[in-house]
Amino acid sequence: MQKNSSWPVWVVLVFTLVVSSLGMAQTQGNESEEKRWLTIEALNTGLGDAPEELRRMSPRETIRSFLTYTEDEDYAAAAHLLNLNDIDPDEQQARGAQLAMQLAEVLKRGEWLDASNMSGRQDAAIEDPSGQNPQAGEPRHNIELAALKVKGQAYDVRVGRYRVGQDDPVWLVMSGSVSSIPLLYEEYGPSILERYIPERLKSSFGILKAWEWLAIPIFLLTIGLVGVATYYLVGLVARCLPSGASTIFADQIGVPVALIAMSLVTQTLLEYVVSFSAIATTTFRVLLIAVMAWGAGTIALRLVDTIMLRLTRRLVGEIDDTKPKDQRRLLTSLYALRRIIILVTVIAVSVYVLSQIQLFETLGLSLLASASVLAVLVGIAGQAMLGNILSSFQLSLAKPIRIGDLVMFEGQWCYVEGIFYTFIRLRVWDERRLIVPVTYFVSKPFENLSVKSSKLYRSVELTLHLNADIALIRDKFLAYAEEEESVIEHHKLLCYVTGQTGTAQTITCYLMTSDPMAGWTAEMNVREKLMAFIRDHHPEWWPRDIMVISHEDIARGDGQVQRSQKVDSSAEKPSE
């Protein structure tokens, strides 16, 4: 009885599993088809039969056919490459040819289109042998052909894969993109100037049309004249301004302002007067974005430099170690702030330019895939530059030197005049400028004579005869040293005999000075006064050479007595 009652339960379970499996398989099949193509009931019923030579099985074939038909001005055949299902069938033939013509003009001027860049696969799957693209091998049913902007709004021109019933899927310009063609044509269509160009000059000549080869040089000459006029106008304004920071700022922004003016005029001409082919327009567009960004960034940096110069003159004045330590530390921090502003500006300008030319969209995956290779190449090629930049930040943060410090570098007295990204500018005592790479500077030992205090011991060394009066010289040194304003801490004045030879002695006098350069002057003055005193009052103290005319010891006097006795005895013998 139990066995008979359990039999229907197994039958129900098996039936349920079979039905579920069939349902899941059907669902997966539908999802797979949705990824591969878009299913429609009919396609362009108002256009009639498509030409036999029409090829539209892959995105590359569709774009190549469209470009071929539009170059031959066969817009009726090109209309078969558009999805016109949103247009009334009775109007599809007339509207289709017009829309094909308008789309061809938009693509000629809006974005440089190359059919070889499109996928040649029917399923448009991304081919990536490296396997680093996560979407590799996945079929796609629509691809972006172009991305254009009209009044700040983005419009995509996309091609999609459609299948009608059991027919082979085909690639067409999608209906949403077809509906935006008139708006794009109004923005990117022929300009006012092109209406007056003879038809014989509109024929293609290489990558451009014949009239463009003539118009582009004139266009560039006009832009160049605008730049030159702007540059001289800014210079005239600078000369009219009163002397000061504003004049300095105006003198430095002539070139970037001229470039910005050239960019604005170029943009205006391209938008309202003339429109070139996509290759020329794309080139101009990239250059305009780069020039505008560079000009704005340069003006910002010139403004920062002018503000720093004004602060330097107001707070610090002449850059040397006579200024208080706090002012020199402030100036060093300002230079560090300038480098940070430059770095932020360069990064911001680079990101802006790359985002505007849409490199991230077209090359993003490739850049990510080769990031490690690029990092190695940049690290090798820019090792010296990166090392200098990091070393300059290290100097600004640790502050072993400050702007205005007096340093002894490779035997030369130098003031630190500026710490930049890749080099340090040193002002030598004779007003020469020594430019030293940052990494070279930090790798060499140097003396910072201003790190704690600018005071410094100086020494006056004299070489005199052994009979010189040391006490008298010491008194004169103390008197002369106390007369010098830069000599401080008079209780530390010293004068001693520091060396002696057989014919002379070395006398060294030490004096403490307020700063190294003033100490050098005090040392020279004291030396001159001591030498003048010895010359005028005790010239016998000067060292002199001694020539020995006899090797006998004359210090005892024995040799002289014996010699005189011999002479006397020899003189007396003849008289005997």
CSV table of N, CA, C and O in Angstrom, one decimal, residues 344-457:
chain,number,residue,atom,x,y,z
A,344,VAL,N,50.1,71.2,-9.1
A,344,VAL,CA,48.6,71.0,-9.2
A,344,VAL,C,48.1,71.6,-10.5
A,344,VAL,O,47.2,71.0,-11.1
A,345,THR,N,48.7,72.7,-11.0
A,345,THR,CA,48.2,73.3,-12.2
A,345,THR,C,48.5,72.4,-13.4
A,345,THR,O,47.7,72.2,-14.3
A,346,VAL,N,49.7,71.8,-13.4
A,346,VAL,CA,50.1,70.9,-14.5
A,346,VAL,C,49.2,69.7,-14.6
A,346,VAL,O,48.7,69.3,-15.6
A,347,ILE,N,48.9,69.1,-13.4
A,347,ILE,CA,48.0,68.0,-13.3
A,347,ILE,C,46.6,68.3,-13.8
A,347,ILE,O,46.0,67.6,-14.6
A,348,ALA,N,46.1,69.5,-13.3
A,348,ALA,CA,44.7,69.9,-13.7
A,348,ALA,C,44.6,70.2,-15.2
A,348,ALA,O,43.7,69.7,-15.8
A,349,VAL,N,45.6,70.8,-15.7
A,349,VAL,CA,45.6,71.1,-17.2
A,349,VAL,C,45.7,69.8,-18.0
A,349,VAL,O,45.0,69.7,-19.0
A,350,SER,N,46.5,68.9,-17.6
A,350,SER,CA,46.7,67.7,-18.3
A,350,SER,C,45.4,66.9,-18.2
A,350,SER,O,44.9,66.3,-19.3
A,351,VAL,N,44.8,66.8,-17.1
A,351,VAL,CA,43.5,66.0,-16.9
A,351,VAL,C,42.4,66.7,-17.8
A,351,VAL,O,41.6,66.0,-18.5
A,352,TYR,N,42.4,68.0,-17.8
A,352,TYR,CA,41.4,68.7,-18.6
A,352,TYR,C,41.5,68.5,-20.1
A,352,TYR,O,40.6,68.2,-20.8
A,353,VAL,N,42.8,68.6,-20.5
A,353,VAL,CA,43.0,68.3,-22.0
A,353,VAL,C,42.7,66.9,-22.4
A,353,VAL,O,42.0,66.7,-23.4
A,354,LEU,N,43.1,65.9,-21.6
A,354,LEU,CA,42.8,64.5,-21.9
A,354,LEU,C,41.3,64.3,-21.8
A,354,LEU,O,40.8,63.5,-22.7
A,355,SER,N,40.6,64.9,-20.9
A,355,SER,CA,39.2,64.6,-20.8
A,355,SER,C,38.4,65.3,-22.0
A,355,SER,O,37.5,64.7,-22.5
A,356,GLN,N,38.9,66.5,-22.4
A,356,GLN,CA,38.3,67.1,-23.5
A,356,GLN,C,38.5,66.4,-24.9
A,356,GLN,O,37.6,66.4,-25.7
A,357,ILE,N,39.7,65.9,-25.1
A,357,ILE,CA,39.9,65.2,-26.4
A,357,ILE,C,39.5,63.7,-26.3
A,357,ILE,O,39.7,63.0,-27.2
A,358,GLN,N,38.9,63.3,-25.1
A,358,GLN,CA,38.3,62.0,-25.0
A,358,GLN,C,39.3,60.9,-25.2
A,358,GLN,O,38.9,59.8,-25.8
A,359,LEU,N,40.5,61.1,-24.7
A,359,LEU,CA,41.5,60.0,-24.8
A,359,LEU,C,41.1,58.9,-23.8
A,359,LEU,O,41.4,57.7,-24.1
A,360,PHE,N,40.4,59.2,-22.7
A,360,PHE,CA,40.1,58.2,-21.7
A,360,PHE,C,39.1,57.2,-22.3
A,360,PHE,O,39.0,56.1,-21.9
A,361,GLU,N,38.2,57.7,-23.2
A,361,GLU,CA,37.2,56.9,-23.8
A,361,GLU,C,37.7,55.9,-24.8
A,361,GLU,O,37.4,54.8,-24.9
A,362,THR,N,38.6,56.4,-25.7
A,362,THR,CA,39.1,55.6,-26.8
A,362,THR,C,40.4,54.8,-26.5
A,362,THR,O,40.6,53.8,-27.0
A,363,LEU,N,41.2,55.4,-25.5
A,363,LEU,CA,42.4,54.7,-25.2
A,363,LEU,C,42.5,54.2,-23.8
A,363,LEU,O,43.6,53.8,-23.3
A,364,GLY,N,41.4,54.3,-23.1
A,364,GLY,CA,41.5,54.0,-21.6
A,364,GLY,C,41.9,52.6,-21.3
A,364,GLY,O,42.8,52.4,-20.5
A,365,LEU,N,41.3,51.6,-22.0
A,365,LEU,CA,41.6,50.2,-21.7
A,365,LEU,C,43.1,49.9,-22.2
A,365,LEU,O,43.8,49.2,-21.5
A,366,SER,N,43.5,50.5,-23.3
A,366,SER,CA,44.9,50.3,-23.7
A,366,SER,C,45.9,50.9,-22.7
A,366,SER,O,46.9,50.3,-22.5
A,367,LEU,N,45.5,52.1,-22.2
A,367,LEU,CA,46.5,52.7,-21.2
A,367,LEU,C,46.5,51.9,-20.0
A,367,LEU,O,47.6,51.7,-19.4
A,368,LEU,N,45.4,51.4,-19.5
A,368,LEU,CA,45.4,50.5,-18.3
A,368,LEU,C,46.2,49.3,-18.6
A,368,LEU,O,46.9,48.8,-17.7
A,369,ALA,N,46.0,48.7,-19.7
A,369,ALA,CA,46.7,47.4,-20.0
A,369,ALA,C,48.2,47.6,-20.1
A,369,ALA,O,49.0,46.7,-19.7
A,370,SER,N,48.7,48.8,-20.5
A,370,SER,CA,50.1,49.0,-20.6
A,370,SER,C,50.6,49.9,-19.5
A,370,SER,O,51.7,50.6,-19.7
A,371,ALA,N,49.9,50.0,-18.4
A,371,ALA,CA,50.3,51.0,-17.4
A,371,ALA,C,51.7,50.6,-16.8
A,371,ALA,O,52.5,51.5,-16.5
A,372,SER,N,51.9,49.3,-16.6
A,372,SER,CA,53.2,48.9,-16.0
A,372,SER,C,54.3,49.2,-16.9
A,372,SER,O,55.4,49.7,-16.4
A,373,VAL,N,54.2,49.0,-18.2
A,373,VAL,CA,55.2,49.3,-19.2
A,373,VAL,C,55.5,50.8,-19.2
A,373,VAL,O,56.7,51.3,-19.2
A,374,LEU,N,54.4,51.6,-19.2
A,374,LEU,CA,54.6,53.1,-19.2
A,374,LEU,C,55.3,53.5,-17.9
A,374,LEU,O,56.1,54.4,-18.0
A,375,ALA,N,54.9,52.9,-16.8
A,375,ALA,CA,55.5,53.3,-15.6
A,375,ALA,C,57.0,53.1,-15.6
A,375,ALA,O,57.8,53.9,-15.1
A,376,VAL,N,57.4,51.9,-16.1
A,376,VAL,CA,58.9,51.6,-16.2
A,376,VAL,C,59.6,52.6,-17.1
A,376,VAL,O,60.7,53.1,-16.8
A,377,LEU,N,59.0,52.9,-18.3
A,377,LEU,CA,59.6,53.8,-19.3
A,377,LEU,C,59.7,55.2,-18.7
A,377,LEU,O,60.8,55.8,-18.8
A,378,VAL,N,58.7,55.7,-18.1
A,378,VAL,CA,58.7,57.0,-17.5
A,378,VAL,C,59.7,57.0,-16.3
A,378,VAL,O,60.5,58.0,-16.2
A,379,GLY,N,59.8,56.0,-15.5
A,379,GLY,CA,60.7,55.9,-14.4
A,379,GLY,C,62.2,56.0,-14.9
A,379,GLY,O,63.0,56.6,-14.3
A,380,ILE,N,62.5,55.3,-16.0
A,380,ILE,CA,63.8,55.3,-16.6
A,380,ILE,C,64.1,56.6,-17.2
A,380,ILE,O,65.2,57.2,-17.0
A,381,ALA,N,63.2,57.1,-18.1
A,381,ALA,CA,63.5,58.3,-18.8
A,381,ALA,C,63.5,59.5,-18.0
A,381,ALA,O,64.3,60.5,-18.2
A,382,GLY,N,62.6,59.6,-17.0
A,382,GLY,CA,62.5,60.8,-16.1
A,382,GLY,C,63.1,60.6,-14.7
A,382,GLY,O,62.7,61.3,-13.8
A,383,GLN,N,64.1,59.7,-14.6
A,383,GLN,CA,64.6,59.4,-13.3
A,383,GLN,C,65.3,60.7,-12.7
A,383,GLN,O,65.2,61.0,-11.6
A,384,ALA,N,66.1,61.3,-13.6
A,384,ALA,CA,66.8,62.5,-13.1
A,384,ALA,C,65.9,63.6,-12.7
A,384,ALA,O,66.0,64.3,-11.7
A,385,MET,N,64.9,63.8,-13.6
A,385,MET,CA,63.9,64.9,-13.3
A,385,MET,C,63.1,64.6,-12.0
A,385,MET,O,62.9,65.5,-11.2
A,386,LEU,N,62.6,63.4,-11.9
A,386,LEU,CA,61.8,63.0,-10.7
A,386,LEU,C,62.7,63.1,-9.5
A,386,LEU,O,62.2,63.5,-8.4
A,387,GLY,N,64.0,62.7,-9.6
A,387,GLY,CA,64.8,62.8,-8.4
A,387,GLY,C,65.0,64.2,-8.0
A,387,GLY,O,65.0,64.6,-6.8
A,388,ASN,N,65.2,65.1,-9.0
A,388,ASN,CA,65.3,66.6,-8.6
A,388,ASN,C,64.1,67.1,-8.0
A,388,ASN,O,64.1,67.9,-7.0
A,389,ILE,N,62.9,66.7,-8.5
A,389,ILE,CA,61.6,67.2,-7.9
A,389,ILE,C,61.5,66.7,-6.5
A,389,ILE,O,61.1,67.5,-5.6
A,390,LEU,N,61.7,65.5,-6.2
A,390,LEU,CA,61.6,64.9,-4.9
A,390,LEU,C,62.6,65.6,-4.0
A,390,LEU,O,62.3,65.9,-2.8
A,391,SER,N,63.8,65.8,-4.5
A,391,SER,CA,64.9,66.4,-3.6
A,391,SER,C,64.5,67.9,-3.3
A,391,SER,O,64.8,68.4,-2.2
A,392,SER,N,63.9,68.6,-4.2
A,392,SER,CA,63.5,70.0,-4.0
A,392,SER,C,62.4,70.0,-2.9
A,392,SER,O,62.4,70.9,-2.0
A,393,PHE,N,61.5,69.1,-2.9
A,393,PHE,CA,60.5,69.0,-1.8
A,393,PHE,C,61.1,68.6,-0.5
A,393,PHE,O,60.7,69.1,0.5
A,394,GLN,N,62.1,67.8,-0.6
A,394,GLN,CA,62.8,67.4,0.7
A,394,GLN,C,63.5,68.6,1.3
A,394,GLN,O,63.5,68.9,2.5
A,395,LEU,N,64.2,69.4,0.4
A,395,LEU,CA,64.8,70.6,0.9
A,395,LEU,C,63.8,71.6,1.5
A,395,LEU,O,64.0,72.3,2.5
A,396,SER,N,62.6,71.7,0.9
A,396,SER,CA,61.6,72.7,1.4
A,396,SER,C,61.0,72.2,2.7
A,396,SER,O,60.6,73.1,3.5
A,397,LEU,N,60.9,70.9,2.9
A,397,LEU,CA,60.3,70.4,4.1
A,397,LEU,C,61.3,70.4,5.3
A,397,LEU,O,61.0,70.8,6.4
A,398,ALA,N,62.5,69.8,5.0
A,398,ALA,CA,63.5,69.6,6.1
A,398,ALA,C,64.2,71.0,6.3
A,398,ALA,O,64.7,71.2,7.5
A,399,LYS,N,64.3,71.8,5.3
A,399,LYS,CA,64.9,73.1,5.4
A,399,LYS,C,66.4,73.1,6.0
A,399,LYS,O,66.7,73.8,6.9
A,400,PRO,N,67.3,72.2,5.4
A,400,PRO,CA,68.7,72.4,5.7
A,400,PRO,C,69.3,73.7,5.2
A,400,PRO,O,70.3,74.2,5.7
A,401,ILE,N,68.6,74.2,4.1
A,401,ILE,CA,69.0,75.6,3.7
A,401,ILE,C,67.6,76.3,3.5
A,401,ILE,O,66.6,75.7,3.3
A,402,ARG,N,67.7,77.7,3.6
A,402,ARG,CA,66.6,78.5,3.4
A,402,ARG,C,67.0,79.6,2.4
A,402,ARG,O,68.1,79.8,2.1
A,403,ILE,N,65.9,80.2,1.8
A,403,ILE,CA,66.2,81.3,0.9
A,403,ILE,C,66.9,82.4,1.7
A,403,ILE,O,66.4,82.8,2.7
A,404,GLY,N,68.0,82.8,1.1
A,404,GLY,CA,68.8,83.9,1.8
A,404,GLY,C,69.9,83.4,2.6
A,404,GLY,O,70.7,84.2,3.1
A,405,ASP,N,70.0,82.1,2.9
A,405,ASP,CA,71.1,81.5,3.6
A,405,ASP,C,72.5,81.7,2.9
A,405,ASP,O,72.5,81.6,1.7
A,406,LEU,N,73.5,81.9,3.7
A,406,LEU,CA,74.9,82.0,3.1
A,406,LEU,C,75.5,80.6,3.3
A,406,LEU,O,75.6,80.1,4.4
A,407,VAL,N,75.9,80.0,2.1
A,407,VAL,CA,76.5,78.7,2.2
A,407,VAL,C,77.8,78.7,1.5
A,407,VAL,O,78.1,79.5,0.6
A,408,MET,N,78.7,77.8,1.9
A,408,MET,CA,80.0,77.6,1.3
A,408,MET,C,79.9,76.3,0.5
A,408,MET,O,79.8,75.2,1.1
A,409,PHE,N,79.7,76.5,-0.8
A,409,PHE,CA,79.5,75.3,-1.7
A,409,PHE,C,80.7,75.2,-2.7
A,409,PHE,O,80.9,76.1,-3.5
A,410,GLU,N,81.4,74.1,-2.6
A,410,GLU,CA,82.6,73.8,-3.5
A,410,GLU,C,83.5,75.0,-3.5
A,410,GLU,O,84.0,75.5,-4.5
A,411,GLY,N,83.8,75.5,-2.3
A,411,GLY,CA,84.8,76.6,-2.1
A,411,GLY,C,84.3,78.0,-2.5
A,411,GLY,O,85.2,78.9,-2.5
A,412,GLN,N,83.0,78.2,-2.7
A,412,GLN,CA,82.5,79.5,-3.1
A,412,GLN,C,81.5,80.0,-2.1
A,412,GLN,O,80.6,79.2,-1.7
A,413,TRP,N,81.5,81.3,-1.8
A,413,TRP,CA,80.6,81.9,-0.9
A,413,TRP,C,79.3,82.2,-1.8
A,413,TRP,O,79.4,82.9,-2.8
A,414,CYS,N,78.2,81.7,-1.4
A,414,CYS,CA,77.0,81.8,-2.2
A,414,CYS,C,75.8,82.1,-1.3
A,414,CYS,O,75.7,81.5,-0.2
A,415,TYR,N,74.9,82.9,-1.8
A,415,TYR,CA,73.6,83.1,-1.1
A,415,TYR,C,72.5,82.2,-1.9
A,415,TYR,O,72.5,82.2,-3.1
A,416,VAL,N,71.7,81.5,-1.1
A,416,VAL,CA,70.6,80.7,-1.7
A,416,VAL,C,69.6,81.7,-2.2
A,416,VAL,O,68.9,82.3,-1.4
A,417,GLU,N,69.4,81.8,-3.5
A,417,GLU,CA,68.5,82.8,-4.1
A,417,GLU,C,67.2,82.2,-4.5
A,417,GLU,O,66.2,82.9,-4.6
A,418,GLY,N,67.1,80.9,-4.8
A,418,GLY,CA,65.9,80.3,-5.2
A,418,GLY,C,66.0,78.8,-5.2
A,418,GLY,O,67.1,78.2,-5.6
A,419,ILE,N,65.0,78.1,-4.8
A,419,ILE,CA,64.9,76.6,-4.8
A,419,ILE,C,63.8,76.3,-5.7
A,419,ILE,O,62.6,76.5,-5.4
A,420,PHE,N,64.1,75.7,-6.9
A,420,PHE,CA,63.1,75.4,-7.9
A,420,PHE,C,62.9,73.9,-8.0
A,420,PHE,O,63.5,73.1,-7.2
A,421,TYR,N,62.1,73.4,-8.9
A,421,TYR,CA,61.8,72.0,-9.1
A,421,TYR,C,63.1,71.2,-9.3
A,421,TYR,O,63.3,70.2,-8.7
A,422,THR,N,63.9,71.6,-10.3
A,422,THR,CA,65.0,70.8,-10.7
A,422,THR,C,66.4,71.4,-10.4
A,422,THR,O,67.4,70.7,-10.6
A,423,PHE,N,66.4,72.6,-10.0
A,423,PHE,CA,67.7,73.2,-9.7
A,423,PHE,C,67.6,74.3,-8.6
A,423,PHE,O,66.5,74.7,-8.2
A,424,ILE,N,68.8,74.6,-8.1
A,424,ILE,CA,68.9,75.7,-7.0
A,424,ILE,C,69.7,76.8,-7.6
A,424,ILE,O,70.8,76.5,-8.3
A,425,ARG,N,69.3,78.0,-7.4
A,425,ARG,CA,70.0,79.2,-8.0
A,425,ARG,C,70.8,79.8,-6.8
A,425,ARG,O,70.2,80.3,-5.8
A,426,LEU,N,72.1,79.9,-6.9
A,426,LEU,CA,73.0,80.5,-5.9
A,426,LEU,C,73.6,81.7,-6.4
A,426,LEU,O,74.0,81.8,-7.6
A,427,ARG,N,73.6,82.8,-5.6
A,427,ARG,CA,74.2,84.0,-6.0
A,427,ARG,C,75.6,84.1,-5.3
A,427,ARG,O,75.7,84.2,-4.1
A,428,VAL,N,76.6,84.1,-6.2
A,428,VAL,CA,78.0,84.1,-5.7
A,428,VAL,C,78.3,85.5,-5.2
A,428,VAL,O,77.6,86.5,-5.6
A,429,TRP,N,79.3,85.7,-4.4
A,429,TRP,CA,79.6,87.0,-3.8
A,429,TRP,C,79.9,88.1,-4.8
A,429,TRP,O,79.7,89.2,-4.6
A,430,ASP,N,80.4,87.6,-6.0
A,430,ASP,CA,80.7,88.6,-7.1
A,430,ASP,C,79.5,88.8,-8.0
A,430,ASP,O,79.7,89.2,-9.2
A,431,GLU,N,78.3,88.5,-7.6
A,431,GLU,CA,77.1,88.7,-8.3
A,431,GLU,C,76.9,87.7,-9.5
A,431,GLU,O,76.0,87.9,-10.3
A,432,ARG,N,77.7,86.7,-9.6
A,432,ARG,CA,77.4,85.7,-10.6
A,432,ARG,C,76.4,84.7,-10.0
A,432,ARG,O,76.1,84.7,-8.8
A,433,ARG,N,75.7,84.0,-10.9
A,433,ARG,CA,74.6,83.1,-10.6
A,433,ARG,C,75.1,81.7,-10.8
A,433,ARG,O,75.5,81.3,-12.0
A,434,LEU,N,75.1,80.8,-9.8
A,434,LEU,CA,75.5,79.4,-10.0
A,434,LEU,C,74.2,78.6,-10.0
A,434,LEU,O,73.5,78.6,-9.0
A,435,ILE,N,74.0,77.8,-11.1
A,435,ILE,CA,72.8,77.0,-11.2
A,435,ILE,C,73.3,75.5,-10.9
A,435,ILE,O,74.1,75.0,-11.6
A,436,VAL,N,72.7,74.9,-9.9
A,436,VAL,CA,73.1,73.6,-9.4
A,436,VAL,C,71.9,72.7,-9.4
A,436,VAL,O,70.9,73.0,-8.8
A,437,PRO,N,72.0,71.5,-10.1
A,437,PRO,CA,70.9,70.5,-10.0
A,437,PRO,C,70.6,70.2,-8.5
A,437,PRO,O,71.6,70.0,-7.7
A,438,VAL,N,69.4,70.0,-8.1
A,438,VAL,CA,69.1,69.7,-6.7
A,438,VAL,C,69.7,68.4,-6.2
A,438,VAL,O,70.3,68.4,-5.1
A,439,THR,N,69.7,67.4,-7.0
A,439,THR,CA,70.2,66.1,-6.6
A,439,THR,C,71.8,66.2,-6.4
A,439,THR,O,72.3,65.6,-5.5
A,440,TYR,N,72.4,67.0,-7.3
A,440,TYR,CA,73.9,67.2,-7.1
A,440,TYR,C,74.2,68.0,-5.9
A,440,TYR,O,75.1,67.7,-5.1
A,441,PHE,N,73.3,69.0,-5.6
A,441,PHE,CA,73.6,69.9,-4.4
A,441,PHE,C,73.4,69.1,-3.1
A,441,PHE,O,74.3,69.1,-2.2
A,442,VAL,N,72.3,68.2,-3.0
A,442,VAL,CA,72.1,67.5,-1.8
A,442,VAL,C,73.1,66.3,-1.6
A,442,VAL,O,73.3,65.8,-0.5
A,443,SER,N,73.8,65.9,-2.7
A,443,SER,CA,74.7,64.8,-2.6
A,443,SER,C,76.1,65.3,-2.2
A,443,SER,O,77.0,64.5,-2.0
A,444,LYS,N,76.3,66.6,-2.2
A,444,LYS,CA,77.6,67.2,-1.8
A,444,LYS,C,77.6,67.8,-0.5
A,444,LYS,O,76.6,68.5,-0.1
A,445,PRO,N,78.6,67.7,0.3
A,445,PRO,CA,78.7,68.4,1.6
A,445,PRO,C,78.8,69.9,1.4
A,445,PRO,O,79.5,70.4,0.4
A,446,PHE,N,78.1,70.7,2.2
A,446,PHE,CA,78.2,72.2,2.1
A,446,PHE,C,78.1,72.7,3.5
A,446,PHE,O,77.6,72.1,4.4
A,447,GLU,N,78.6,73.9,3.6
A,447,GLU,CA,78.6,74.7,4.9
A,447,GLU,C,77.4,75.7,4.8
A,447,GLU,O,77.4,76.5,3.9
A,448,ASN,N,76.5,75.6,5.8
A,448,ASN,CA,75.5,76.6,5.9
A,448,ASN,C,75.9,77.5,7.0
A,448,ASN,O,75.8,77.2,8.2
A,449,LEU,N,76.4,78.7,6.6
A,449,LEU,CA,76.9,79.7,7.6
A,449,LEU,C,75.8,80.5,8.3
A,449,LEU,O,76.1,81.3,9.1
A,450,SER,N,74.6,80.2,7.9
A,450,SER,CA,73.4,80.9,8.5
A,450,SER,C,72.4,80.0,9.2
A,450,SER,O,71.3,80.4,9.5
A,451,VAL,N,72.8,78.7,9.4
A,451,VAL,CA,71.8,77.8,9.8
A,451,VAL,C,71.3,78.1,11.3
A,451,VAL,O,70.2,78.0,11.6
A,452,LYS,N,72.3,78.5,12.1
A,452,LYS,CA,71.9,78.9,13.5
A,452,LYS,C,72.1,80.4,13.7
A,452,LYS,O,71.2,81.1,14.2
A,453,SER,N,73.3,80.9,13.4
A,453,SER,CA,73.6,82.3,13.5
A,453,SER,C,74.6,82.7,12.4
A,453,SER,O,75.4,81.9,12.0
A,454,SER,N,74.5,83.9,12.0
A,454,SER,CA,75.4,84.4,10.9
A,454,SER,C,76.7,84.9,11.4
A,454,SER,O,77.6,85.2,10.6
A,455,LYS,N,77.0,84.9,12.7
A,455,LYS,CA,78.2,85.4,13.3
A,455,LYS,C,79.3,84.3,13.0
A,455,LYS,O,79.0,83.1,12.9
A,456,LEU,N,80.6,84.8,12.8
A,456,LEU,CA,81.6,83.9,12.3
A,456,LEU,C,83.0,84.5,12.8
A,456,LEU,O,83.2,85.7,12.9
A,457,TYR,N,83.9,83.5,13.2
A,457,TYR,CA,85.2,83.9,13.6
A,457,TYR,C,86.0,84.1,12.3
A,457,TYR,O,85.9,83.4,11.4
